[in-house]
Short mmCIF file of C-alpha atoms in Angstrom, two decimals:
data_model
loop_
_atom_site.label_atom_id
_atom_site.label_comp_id
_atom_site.label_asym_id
_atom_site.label_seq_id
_atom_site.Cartn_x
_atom_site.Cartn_y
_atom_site.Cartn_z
CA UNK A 116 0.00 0.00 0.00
CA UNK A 117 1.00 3.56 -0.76
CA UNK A 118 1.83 6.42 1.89
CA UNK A 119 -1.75 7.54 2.05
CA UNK A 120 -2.24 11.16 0.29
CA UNK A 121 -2.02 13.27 3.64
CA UNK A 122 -0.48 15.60 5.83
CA UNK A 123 -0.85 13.62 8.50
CA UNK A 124 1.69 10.92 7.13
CA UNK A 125 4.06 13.57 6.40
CA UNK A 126 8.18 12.39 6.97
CA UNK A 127 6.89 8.60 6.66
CA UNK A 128 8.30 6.80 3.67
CA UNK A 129 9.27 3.56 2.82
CA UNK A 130 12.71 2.52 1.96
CA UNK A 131 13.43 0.64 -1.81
CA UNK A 132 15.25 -2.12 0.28
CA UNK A 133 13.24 -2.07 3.57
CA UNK A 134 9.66 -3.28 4.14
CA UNK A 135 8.67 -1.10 7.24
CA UNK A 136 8.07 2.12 7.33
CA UNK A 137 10.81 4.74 8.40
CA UNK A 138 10.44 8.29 9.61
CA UNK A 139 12.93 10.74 8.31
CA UNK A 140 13.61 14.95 8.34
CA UNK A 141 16.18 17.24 9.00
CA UNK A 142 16.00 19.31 12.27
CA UNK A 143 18.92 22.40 13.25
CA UNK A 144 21.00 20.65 10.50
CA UNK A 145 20.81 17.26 11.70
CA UNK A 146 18.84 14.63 9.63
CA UNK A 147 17.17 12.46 11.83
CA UNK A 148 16.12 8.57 10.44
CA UNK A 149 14.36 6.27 12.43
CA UNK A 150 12.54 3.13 11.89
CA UNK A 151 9.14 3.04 12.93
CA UNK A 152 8.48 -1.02 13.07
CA UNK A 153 5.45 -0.71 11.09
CA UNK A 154 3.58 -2.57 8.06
CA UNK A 155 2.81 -0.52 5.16
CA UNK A 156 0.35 -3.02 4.19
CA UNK A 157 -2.25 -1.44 5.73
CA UNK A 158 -3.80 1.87 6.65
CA UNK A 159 -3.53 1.11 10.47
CA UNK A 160 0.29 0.34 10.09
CA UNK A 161 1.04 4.08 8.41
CA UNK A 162 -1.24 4.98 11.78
CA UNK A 163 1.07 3.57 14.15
CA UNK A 164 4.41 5.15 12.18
CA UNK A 165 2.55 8.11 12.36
CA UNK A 166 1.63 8.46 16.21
CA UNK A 167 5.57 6.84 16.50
CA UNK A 168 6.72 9.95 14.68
CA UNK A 169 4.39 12.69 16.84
CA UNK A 170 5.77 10.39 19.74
CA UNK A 171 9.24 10.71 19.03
CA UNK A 172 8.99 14.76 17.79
CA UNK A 173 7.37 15.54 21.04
CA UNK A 174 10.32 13.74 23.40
CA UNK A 175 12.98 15.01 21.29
CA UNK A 176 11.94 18.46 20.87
CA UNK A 177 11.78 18.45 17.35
CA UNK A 178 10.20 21.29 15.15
CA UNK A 179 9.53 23.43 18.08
CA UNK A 180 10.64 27.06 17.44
CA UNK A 181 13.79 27.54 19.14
CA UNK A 182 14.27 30.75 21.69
CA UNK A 183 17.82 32.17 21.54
CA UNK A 184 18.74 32.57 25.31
CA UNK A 185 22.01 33.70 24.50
CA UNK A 186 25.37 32.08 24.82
CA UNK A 187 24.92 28.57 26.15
CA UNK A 188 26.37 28.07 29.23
CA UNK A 189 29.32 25.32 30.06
CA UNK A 190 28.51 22.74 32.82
CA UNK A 191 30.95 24.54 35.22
CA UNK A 192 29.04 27.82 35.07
CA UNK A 193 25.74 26.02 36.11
CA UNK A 194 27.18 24.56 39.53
CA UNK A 195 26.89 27.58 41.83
CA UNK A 196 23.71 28.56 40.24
CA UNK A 197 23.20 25.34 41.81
CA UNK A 198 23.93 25.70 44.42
CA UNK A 199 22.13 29.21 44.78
CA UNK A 200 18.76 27.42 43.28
CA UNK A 201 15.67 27.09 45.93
CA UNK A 202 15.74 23.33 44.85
CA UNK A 203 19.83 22.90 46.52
CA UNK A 204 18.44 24.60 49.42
CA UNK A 205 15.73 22.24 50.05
CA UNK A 206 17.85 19.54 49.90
CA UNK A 207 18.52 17.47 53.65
CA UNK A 208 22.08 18.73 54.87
CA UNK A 209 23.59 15.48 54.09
CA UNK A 210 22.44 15.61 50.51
CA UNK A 211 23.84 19.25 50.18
CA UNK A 212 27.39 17.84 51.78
CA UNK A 213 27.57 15.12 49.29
CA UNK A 214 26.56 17.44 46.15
CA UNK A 215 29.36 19.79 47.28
CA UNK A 216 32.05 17.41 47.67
CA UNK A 217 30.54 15.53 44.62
CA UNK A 218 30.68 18.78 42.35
CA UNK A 219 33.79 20.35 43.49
CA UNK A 220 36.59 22.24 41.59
CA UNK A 221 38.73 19.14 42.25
CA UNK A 222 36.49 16.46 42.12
CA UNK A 223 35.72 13.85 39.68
CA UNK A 224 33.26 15.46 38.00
CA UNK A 225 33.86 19.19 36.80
CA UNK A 226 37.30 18.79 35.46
CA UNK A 227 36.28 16.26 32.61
CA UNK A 228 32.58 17.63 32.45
CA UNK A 229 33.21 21.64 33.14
CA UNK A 230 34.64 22.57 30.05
CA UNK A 231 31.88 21.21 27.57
CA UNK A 232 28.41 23.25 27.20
CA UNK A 233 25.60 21.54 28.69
CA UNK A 234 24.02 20.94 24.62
CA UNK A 235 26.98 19.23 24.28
CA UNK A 236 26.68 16.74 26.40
CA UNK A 237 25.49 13.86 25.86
CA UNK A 238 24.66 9.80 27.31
CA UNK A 239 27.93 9.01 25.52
CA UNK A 240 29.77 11.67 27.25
CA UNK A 241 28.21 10.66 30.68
CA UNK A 242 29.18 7.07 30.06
CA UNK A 243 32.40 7.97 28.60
CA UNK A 244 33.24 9.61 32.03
CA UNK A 245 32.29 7.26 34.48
CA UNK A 246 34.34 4.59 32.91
CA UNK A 247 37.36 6.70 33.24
CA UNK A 248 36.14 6.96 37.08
CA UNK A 249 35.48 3.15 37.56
CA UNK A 250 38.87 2.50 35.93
CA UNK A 251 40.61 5.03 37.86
CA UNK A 252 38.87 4.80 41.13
CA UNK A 253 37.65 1.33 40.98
CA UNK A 254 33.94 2.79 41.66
CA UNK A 255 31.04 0.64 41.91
CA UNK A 256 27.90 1.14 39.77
CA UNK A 257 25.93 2.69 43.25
CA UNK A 258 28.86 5.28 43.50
CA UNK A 259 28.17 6.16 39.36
CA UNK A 260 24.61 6.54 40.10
CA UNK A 261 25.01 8.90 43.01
CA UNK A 262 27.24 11.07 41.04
CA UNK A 263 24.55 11.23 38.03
CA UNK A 264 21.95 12.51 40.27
CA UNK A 265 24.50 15.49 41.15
CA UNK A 266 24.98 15.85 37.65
CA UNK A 267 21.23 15.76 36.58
CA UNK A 268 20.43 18.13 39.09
CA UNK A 269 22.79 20.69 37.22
CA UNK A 270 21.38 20.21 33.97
CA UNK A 271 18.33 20.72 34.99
CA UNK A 272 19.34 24.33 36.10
CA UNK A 273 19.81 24.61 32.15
CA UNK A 274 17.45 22.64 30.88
CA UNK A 275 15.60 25.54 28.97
CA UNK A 276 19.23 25.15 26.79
CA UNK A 277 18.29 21.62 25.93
CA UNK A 278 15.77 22.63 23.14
CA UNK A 279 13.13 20.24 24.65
CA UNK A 280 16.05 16.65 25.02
CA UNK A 281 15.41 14.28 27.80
CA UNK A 282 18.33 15.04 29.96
CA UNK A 283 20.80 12.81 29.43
CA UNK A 284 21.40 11.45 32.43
CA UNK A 285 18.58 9.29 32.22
CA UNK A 286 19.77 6.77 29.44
CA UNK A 287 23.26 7.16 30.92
CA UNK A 288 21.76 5.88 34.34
CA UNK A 289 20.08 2.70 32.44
CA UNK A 290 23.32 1.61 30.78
CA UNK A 291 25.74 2.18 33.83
CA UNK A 292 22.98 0.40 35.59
CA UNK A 293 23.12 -2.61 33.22
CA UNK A 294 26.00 -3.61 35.27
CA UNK A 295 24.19 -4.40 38.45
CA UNK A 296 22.48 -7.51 36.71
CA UNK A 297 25.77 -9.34 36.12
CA UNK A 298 27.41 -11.97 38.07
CA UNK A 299 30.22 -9.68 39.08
CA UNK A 300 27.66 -6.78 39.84
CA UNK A 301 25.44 -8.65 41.95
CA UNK A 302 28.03 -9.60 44.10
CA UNK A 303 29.43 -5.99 44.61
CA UNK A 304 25.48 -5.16 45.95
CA UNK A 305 25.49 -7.77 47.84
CA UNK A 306 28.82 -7.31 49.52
CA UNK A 307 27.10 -3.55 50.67
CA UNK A 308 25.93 -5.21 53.62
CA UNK A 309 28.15 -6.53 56.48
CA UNK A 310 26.45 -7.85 59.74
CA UNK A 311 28.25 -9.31 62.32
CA UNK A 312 27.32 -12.39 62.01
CA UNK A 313 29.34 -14.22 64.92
CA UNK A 314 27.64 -13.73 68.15
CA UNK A 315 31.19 -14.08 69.98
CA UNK A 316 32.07 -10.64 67.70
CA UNK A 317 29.05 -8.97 68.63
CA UNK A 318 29.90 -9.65 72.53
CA UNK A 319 33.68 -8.16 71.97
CA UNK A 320 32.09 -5.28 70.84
CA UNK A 321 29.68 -4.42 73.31
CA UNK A 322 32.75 -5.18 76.02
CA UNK A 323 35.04 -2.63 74.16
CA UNK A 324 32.22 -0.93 73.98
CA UNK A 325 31.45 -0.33 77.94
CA UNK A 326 34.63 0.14 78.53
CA UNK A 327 34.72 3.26 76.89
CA UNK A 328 31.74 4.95 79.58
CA UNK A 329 28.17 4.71 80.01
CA UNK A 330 27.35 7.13 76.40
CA UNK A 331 29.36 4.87 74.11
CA UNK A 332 27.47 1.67 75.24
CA UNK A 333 24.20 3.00 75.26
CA UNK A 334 25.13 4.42 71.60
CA UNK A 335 26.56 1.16 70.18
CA UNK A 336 23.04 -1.00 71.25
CA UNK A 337 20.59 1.88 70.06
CA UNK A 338 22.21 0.80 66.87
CA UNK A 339 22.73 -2.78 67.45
CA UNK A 340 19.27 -3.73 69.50
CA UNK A 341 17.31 -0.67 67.78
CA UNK A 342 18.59 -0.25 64.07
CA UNK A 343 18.77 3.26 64.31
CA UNK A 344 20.63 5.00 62.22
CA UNK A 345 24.16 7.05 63.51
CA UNK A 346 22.27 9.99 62.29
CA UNK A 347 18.97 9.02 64.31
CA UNK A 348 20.57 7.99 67.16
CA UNK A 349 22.39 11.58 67.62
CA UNK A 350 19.44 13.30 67.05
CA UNK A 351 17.77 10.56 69.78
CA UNK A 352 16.35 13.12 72.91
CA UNK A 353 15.12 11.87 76.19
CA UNK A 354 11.33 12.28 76.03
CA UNK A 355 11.37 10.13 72.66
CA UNK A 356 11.91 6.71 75.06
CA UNK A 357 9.30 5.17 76.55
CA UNK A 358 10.47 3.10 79.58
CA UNK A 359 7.18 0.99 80.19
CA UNK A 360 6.41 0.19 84.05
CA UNK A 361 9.31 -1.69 84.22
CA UNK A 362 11.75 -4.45 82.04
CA UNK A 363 8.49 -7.13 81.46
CA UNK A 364 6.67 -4.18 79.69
CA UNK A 365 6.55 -5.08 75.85
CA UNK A 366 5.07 -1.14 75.63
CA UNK A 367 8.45 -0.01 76.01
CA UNK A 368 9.87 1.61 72.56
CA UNK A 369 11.93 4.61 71.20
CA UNK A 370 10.08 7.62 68.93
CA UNK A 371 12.52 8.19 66.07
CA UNK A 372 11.76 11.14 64.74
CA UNK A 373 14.73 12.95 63.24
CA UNK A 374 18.25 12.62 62.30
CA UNK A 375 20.94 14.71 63.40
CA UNK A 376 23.55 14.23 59.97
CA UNK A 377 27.08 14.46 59.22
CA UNK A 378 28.80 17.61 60.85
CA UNK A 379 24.87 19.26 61.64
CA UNK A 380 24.30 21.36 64.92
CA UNK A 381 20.53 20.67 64.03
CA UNK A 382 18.17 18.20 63.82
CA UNK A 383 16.58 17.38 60.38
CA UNK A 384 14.17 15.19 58.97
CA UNK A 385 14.68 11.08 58.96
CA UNK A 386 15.98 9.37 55.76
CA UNK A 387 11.89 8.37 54.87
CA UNK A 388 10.39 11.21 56.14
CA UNK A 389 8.63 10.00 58.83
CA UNK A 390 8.81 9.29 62.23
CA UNK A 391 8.72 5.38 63.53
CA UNK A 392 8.77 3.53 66.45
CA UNK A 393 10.70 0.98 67.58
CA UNK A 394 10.90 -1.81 70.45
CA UNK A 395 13.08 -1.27 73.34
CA UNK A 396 15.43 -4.55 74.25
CA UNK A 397 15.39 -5.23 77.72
CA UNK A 398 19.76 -4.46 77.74
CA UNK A 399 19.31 -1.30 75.61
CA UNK A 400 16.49 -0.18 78.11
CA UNK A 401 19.27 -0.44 80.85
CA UNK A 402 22.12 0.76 79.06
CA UNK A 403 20.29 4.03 78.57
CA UNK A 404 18.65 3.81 82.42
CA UNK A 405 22.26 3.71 83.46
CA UNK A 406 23.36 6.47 81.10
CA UNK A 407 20.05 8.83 82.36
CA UNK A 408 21.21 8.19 86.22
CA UNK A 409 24.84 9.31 85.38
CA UNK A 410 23.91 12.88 83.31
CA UNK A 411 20.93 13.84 85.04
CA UNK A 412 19.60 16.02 82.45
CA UNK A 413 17.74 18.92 83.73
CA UNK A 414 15.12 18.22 80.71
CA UNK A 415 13.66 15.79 78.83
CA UNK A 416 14.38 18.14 75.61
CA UNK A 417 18.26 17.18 76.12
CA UNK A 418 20.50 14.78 73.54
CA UNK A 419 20.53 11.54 74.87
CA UNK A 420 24.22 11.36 73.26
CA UNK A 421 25.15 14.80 73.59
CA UNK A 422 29.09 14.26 73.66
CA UNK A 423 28.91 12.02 70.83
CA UNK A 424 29.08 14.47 67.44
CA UNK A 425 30.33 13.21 64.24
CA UNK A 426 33.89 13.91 65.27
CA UNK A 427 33.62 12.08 68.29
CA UNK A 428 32.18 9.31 66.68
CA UNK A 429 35.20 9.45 64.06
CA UNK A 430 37.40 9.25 66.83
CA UNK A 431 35.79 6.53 69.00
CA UNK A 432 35.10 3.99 66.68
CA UNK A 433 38.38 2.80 65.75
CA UNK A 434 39.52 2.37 69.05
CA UNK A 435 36.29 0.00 69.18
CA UNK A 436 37.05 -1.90 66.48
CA UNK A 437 40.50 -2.29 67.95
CA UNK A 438 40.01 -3.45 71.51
CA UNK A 439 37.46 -6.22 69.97
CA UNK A 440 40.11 -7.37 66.98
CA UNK A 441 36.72 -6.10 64.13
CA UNK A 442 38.90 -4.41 61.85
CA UNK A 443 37.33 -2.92 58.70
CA UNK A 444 33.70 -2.74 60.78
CA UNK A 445 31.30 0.52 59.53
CA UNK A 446 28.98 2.21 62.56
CA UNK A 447 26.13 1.27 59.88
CA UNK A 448 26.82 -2.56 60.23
CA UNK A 449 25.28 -2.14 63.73
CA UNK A 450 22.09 -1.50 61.62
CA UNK A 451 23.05 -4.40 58.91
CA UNK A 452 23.16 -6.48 61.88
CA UNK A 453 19.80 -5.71 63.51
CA UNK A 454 18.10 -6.73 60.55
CA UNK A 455 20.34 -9.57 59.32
CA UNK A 456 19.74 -11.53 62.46
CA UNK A 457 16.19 -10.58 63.07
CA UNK A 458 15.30 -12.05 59.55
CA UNK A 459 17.44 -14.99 60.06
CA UNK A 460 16.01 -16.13 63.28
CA UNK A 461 12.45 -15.97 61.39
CA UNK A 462 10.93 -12.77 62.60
CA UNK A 463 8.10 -11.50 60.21
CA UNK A 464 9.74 -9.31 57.39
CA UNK A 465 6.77 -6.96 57.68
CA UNK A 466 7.48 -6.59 61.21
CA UNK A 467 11.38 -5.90 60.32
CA UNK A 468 10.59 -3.30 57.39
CA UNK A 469 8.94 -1.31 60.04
CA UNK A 470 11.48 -1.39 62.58
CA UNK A 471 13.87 -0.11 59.84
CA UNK A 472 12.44 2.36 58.94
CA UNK A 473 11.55 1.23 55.33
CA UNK A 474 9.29 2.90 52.52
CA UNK A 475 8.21 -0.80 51.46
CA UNK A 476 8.84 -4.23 51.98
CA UNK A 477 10.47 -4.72 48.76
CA UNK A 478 13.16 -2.23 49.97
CA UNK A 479 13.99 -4.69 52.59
CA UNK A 480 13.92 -7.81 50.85
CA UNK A 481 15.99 -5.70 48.28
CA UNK A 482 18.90 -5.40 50.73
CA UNK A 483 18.63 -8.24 53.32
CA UNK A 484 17.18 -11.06 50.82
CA UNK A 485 20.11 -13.51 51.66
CA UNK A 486 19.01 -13.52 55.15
CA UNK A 487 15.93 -14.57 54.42
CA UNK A 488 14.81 -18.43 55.24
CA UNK A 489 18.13 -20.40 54.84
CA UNK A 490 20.32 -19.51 51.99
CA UNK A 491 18.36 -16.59 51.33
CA UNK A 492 15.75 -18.59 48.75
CA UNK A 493 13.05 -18.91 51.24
CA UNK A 494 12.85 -22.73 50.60
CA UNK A 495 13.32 -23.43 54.34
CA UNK A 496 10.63 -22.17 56.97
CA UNK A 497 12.12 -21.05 60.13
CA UNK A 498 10.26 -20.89 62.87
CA UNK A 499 11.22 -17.50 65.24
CA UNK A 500 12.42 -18.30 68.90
CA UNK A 501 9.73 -18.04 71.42
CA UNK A 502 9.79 -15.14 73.08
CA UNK A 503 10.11 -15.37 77.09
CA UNK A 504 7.58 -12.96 79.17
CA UNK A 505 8.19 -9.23 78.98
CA UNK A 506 10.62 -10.21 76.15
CA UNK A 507 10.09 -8.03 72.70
CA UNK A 508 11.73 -9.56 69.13
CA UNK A 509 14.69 -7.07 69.62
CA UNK A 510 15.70 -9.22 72.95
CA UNK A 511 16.89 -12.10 71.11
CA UNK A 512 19.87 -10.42 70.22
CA UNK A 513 21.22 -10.78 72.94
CA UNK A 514 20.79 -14.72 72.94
CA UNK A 515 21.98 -15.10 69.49
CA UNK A 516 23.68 -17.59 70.65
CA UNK A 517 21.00 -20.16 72.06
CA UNK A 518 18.98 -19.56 69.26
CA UNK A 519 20.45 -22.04 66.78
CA UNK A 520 17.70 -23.15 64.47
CA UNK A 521 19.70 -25.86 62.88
CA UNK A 522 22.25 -28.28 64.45
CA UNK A 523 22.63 -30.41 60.96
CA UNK A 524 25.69 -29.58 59.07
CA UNK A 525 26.37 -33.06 56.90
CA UNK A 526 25.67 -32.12 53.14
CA UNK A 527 21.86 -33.32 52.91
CA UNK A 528 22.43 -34.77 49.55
CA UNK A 529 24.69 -37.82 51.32
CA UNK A 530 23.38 -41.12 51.62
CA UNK A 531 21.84 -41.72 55.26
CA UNK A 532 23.59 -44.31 57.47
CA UNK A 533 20.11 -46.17 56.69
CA UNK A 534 20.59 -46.47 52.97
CA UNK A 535 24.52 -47.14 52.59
CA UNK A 536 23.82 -50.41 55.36
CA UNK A 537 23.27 -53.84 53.54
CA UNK A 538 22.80 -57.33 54.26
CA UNK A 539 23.95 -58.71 50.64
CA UNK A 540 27.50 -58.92 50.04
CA UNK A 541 26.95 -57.25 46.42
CA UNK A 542 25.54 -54.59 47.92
CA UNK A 543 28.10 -54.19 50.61
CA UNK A 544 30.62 -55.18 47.78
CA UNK A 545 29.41 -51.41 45.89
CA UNK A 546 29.43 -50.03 49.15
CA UNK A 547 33.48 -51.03 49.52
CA UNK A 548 33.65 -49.50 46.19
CA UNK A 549 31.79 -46.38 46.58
CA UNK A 550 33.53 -45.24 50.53
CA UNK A 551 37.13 -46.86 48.26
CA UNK A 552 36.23 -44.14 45.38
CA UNK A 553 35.29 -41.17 47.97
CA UNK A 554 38.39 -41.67 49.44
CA UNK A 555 40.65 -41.23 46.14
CA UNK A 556 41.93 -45.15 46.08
CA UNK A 557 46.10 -44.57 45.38
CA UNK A 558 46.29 -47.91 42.99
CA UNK A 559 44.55 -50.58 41.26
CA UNK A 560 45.92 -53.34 43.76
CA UNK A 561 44.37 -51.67 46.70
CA UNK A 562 41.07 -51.48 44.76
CA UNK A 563 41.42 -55.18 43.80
CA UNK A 564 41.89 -56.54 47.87
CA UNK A 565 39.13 -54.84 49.03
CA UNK A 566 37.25 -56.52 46.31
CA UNK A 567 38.26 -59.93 47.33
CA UNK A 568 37.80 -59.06 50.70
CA UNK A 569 34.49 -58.21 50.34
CA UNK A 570 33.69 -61.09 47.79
CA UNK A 571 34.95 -63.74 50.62
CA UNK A 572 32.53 -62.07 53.02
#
């Protein structure tokens, strides 16, 4: 069928040598050619390439008159109208720290991307640049992806310069991201995450821990028995804890409701947004009954931690980490371990995601899937630990230990004692063989005597 006699069909044509239909034009000197995947056998296939072509005019910005706004500006102009923008200033604090240090003068980013103008860059530019980084810096793909939101946040300070083009950064982001679903990118993701998973660790730890005071020990388990984050826990304030009437009170919990982050004198909103609360272990409950008799605050409005600001922290943790022989530890592996263990012993996901602090569930099968059932496939139920009275999930931390769901540890595809025993002497004949070939028999002669051992049985 011919291109139908219309406007509407305008720019479609079909190639001598092709049999779908293509869309072509030239736009600000460029001549564009794409193929639309459609039959021209009929008059609903020139439909299709037509609504493909409005489709694909619209996201690229093509045939719209073009404003002159002047000289267009390089990449390295736009970053401190970023950081003047309304948008930078609603940022949390932490986000702002990261976008400076992220889009410095000597960073990774503006001396490669400063000089170009932001028309002139492109997903191949973008792509182009982070595998210098990843080469350079050995980055992971979640590092490449942090710095492309800093990135698209500049272009979009420009974006009236783009004529109408998707920013970039998108497409960039989807094949950068293509990494994550191979073998060796899966395993970076999953090596994010690193509980302490020996309970003999986690005791070193707290005992380092109480060694250095009353603040640090009560810090260390409102990460470890609350899964608070550092940030949470420095913005933590005394009338946020609810004691309960005493230890057997399950009511007892602590309001998160802001985080304090890196190098702020003020408290700002948590990572979701919203406020949560979460269970209060019996030994965090008297950690922080200990640390309330020793500072006596005069109100309930003080820091729980108030000593304990990001320097502090910076200075205190190795000496942790020292004293309990955990080198290479993070303070957010307290949190990693919270939920590692909780999952593992079989306590409700739903239940977990909550603690956490979570948007969804999904974001917490996401990170702590391999703790999930044995093995991390779900294929084995595990019952949770019974709880003893006045005991909430959070307790069984602290009995990590006892709470081994699983004493087997012969491969469970072996032969049973059961089937390997025989009363026939052919049968215990292949049973010589099979414990001779396990074994990695040295010679043919040895294989041959236990044969005629076994025969004469």
């Amino acid at each position: 069928m011919k291109r139908p006699n219309s406007s509407k069909y305008r720019n479609l044509y079909v190639p001598a040598d092709r049999t779908t239909i293509w869309y072509a034009r030239v736009d600000g000197g460029r001549r564009i050619r794409q193929n639309t995947k459609s039959s021209p056998d009929t008059l609903d296939g020139w439909k299709e390439a037509a609504l493909f072509r409005d489709k694909y005019e619209e996201r690229k910005g093509i045939g719209r008159v073009r404003i002159d706004y002047g000289r267009v500006p390089t990449f390295a102009d736009l970053v401190p109208r970023y950081f003047e923008s309304q948008k930078f200033g609603q940022l949390a604090v932490t986000t702002q720290y990261d976008h400076r240090s992220q889009l410095a003068d000597d960073g990774p980013v503006v001396p490669m991307l400063g000089r170009y103008r932001i028309d002139e860059i492109t997903v191949d530019v973008l792509v182009e640049w982070w595998e210098k980084q990843a080469r350079e810096r050995a980055w992971t793909v979640t590092t490449g992806e942090r710095y492309l939101t800093a990135i698209a946040q500049v272009l979009k300070v420009g974006r009236r310069y783009l004529d109408g083009r998707a920013l970039p950064t998108v497409e960039a982001r989807e094949r950068i991201g293509e990494q994550k679903r191979t073998a060796a990118g899966r395993a970076v993701a999953s090596a994010e995450r690193r509980p302490i998973r020996d309970p003999e660790a986690i005791d070193a730890l707290l005992a380092s821990a109480r060694d250095r005071g009353a603040e640090v020990y009560a810090f260390v388990l409102t990460l470890l028995d609350a899964g608070l984050r550092k940030g949470e826990a420095r913005a933590l304030r005394w009338r946020a804890i609810a004691w309960g009437a005493d230890a057997e009170d399950t009511r007892r919990h602590v309001l998160v409701r802001g985080s304090r982050s890196r190098g702020a004198d003020e408290d700002g909103h948590t990572k979701s947004g919203r406020s949560r609360t979460v269970a209060l272990s019996r030994r965090l409950r008297g950690a922080l009954e200990d640390l309330y008799l020793e500072q006596r605050p005069t109100t309930l409005d003080a820091l729980t931690f108030p000593s304990l600001d990001e320097s502090e922290l910076r200075r205190t943790w190795p000496m942790l980490l020292s004293a309990a022989s955990l080198p290479g530890l993070m303070w957010k592996d307290l949190r990693d371990t919270y939920g590692s263990w909780l999952l593992t012993l079989g306590i409700p996901i739903q239940y977990v995601s909550r603690q956490l602090g979570h948007s969804s569930i999904g974001i917490t099968e996401k990170h702590y899937a391999e703790y999930l059932g044995r093995g991390g496939d779900g294929s084995q139920y595990v019952e949770p630990p019974k709880l003893e009275r006045g005991e909430v999930p959070a307790d069984l931390l602290a009995r990590v230990g006892d709470c081994s769901q699983d004493a087997h540890t012969v491969d469970p595809y072996t032969l049973p004692d059961s089937l390997q025993a025989s009363e026939s002497a052919s049968e215990f004949s292949d049973a010589v063989v099979q414990k001779i070939s396990c074994s990695s028999v040295r010679n043919t002669a040895e294989w041959a005597k236990s044969m005629n051992s076994a025969s004469s049985s």
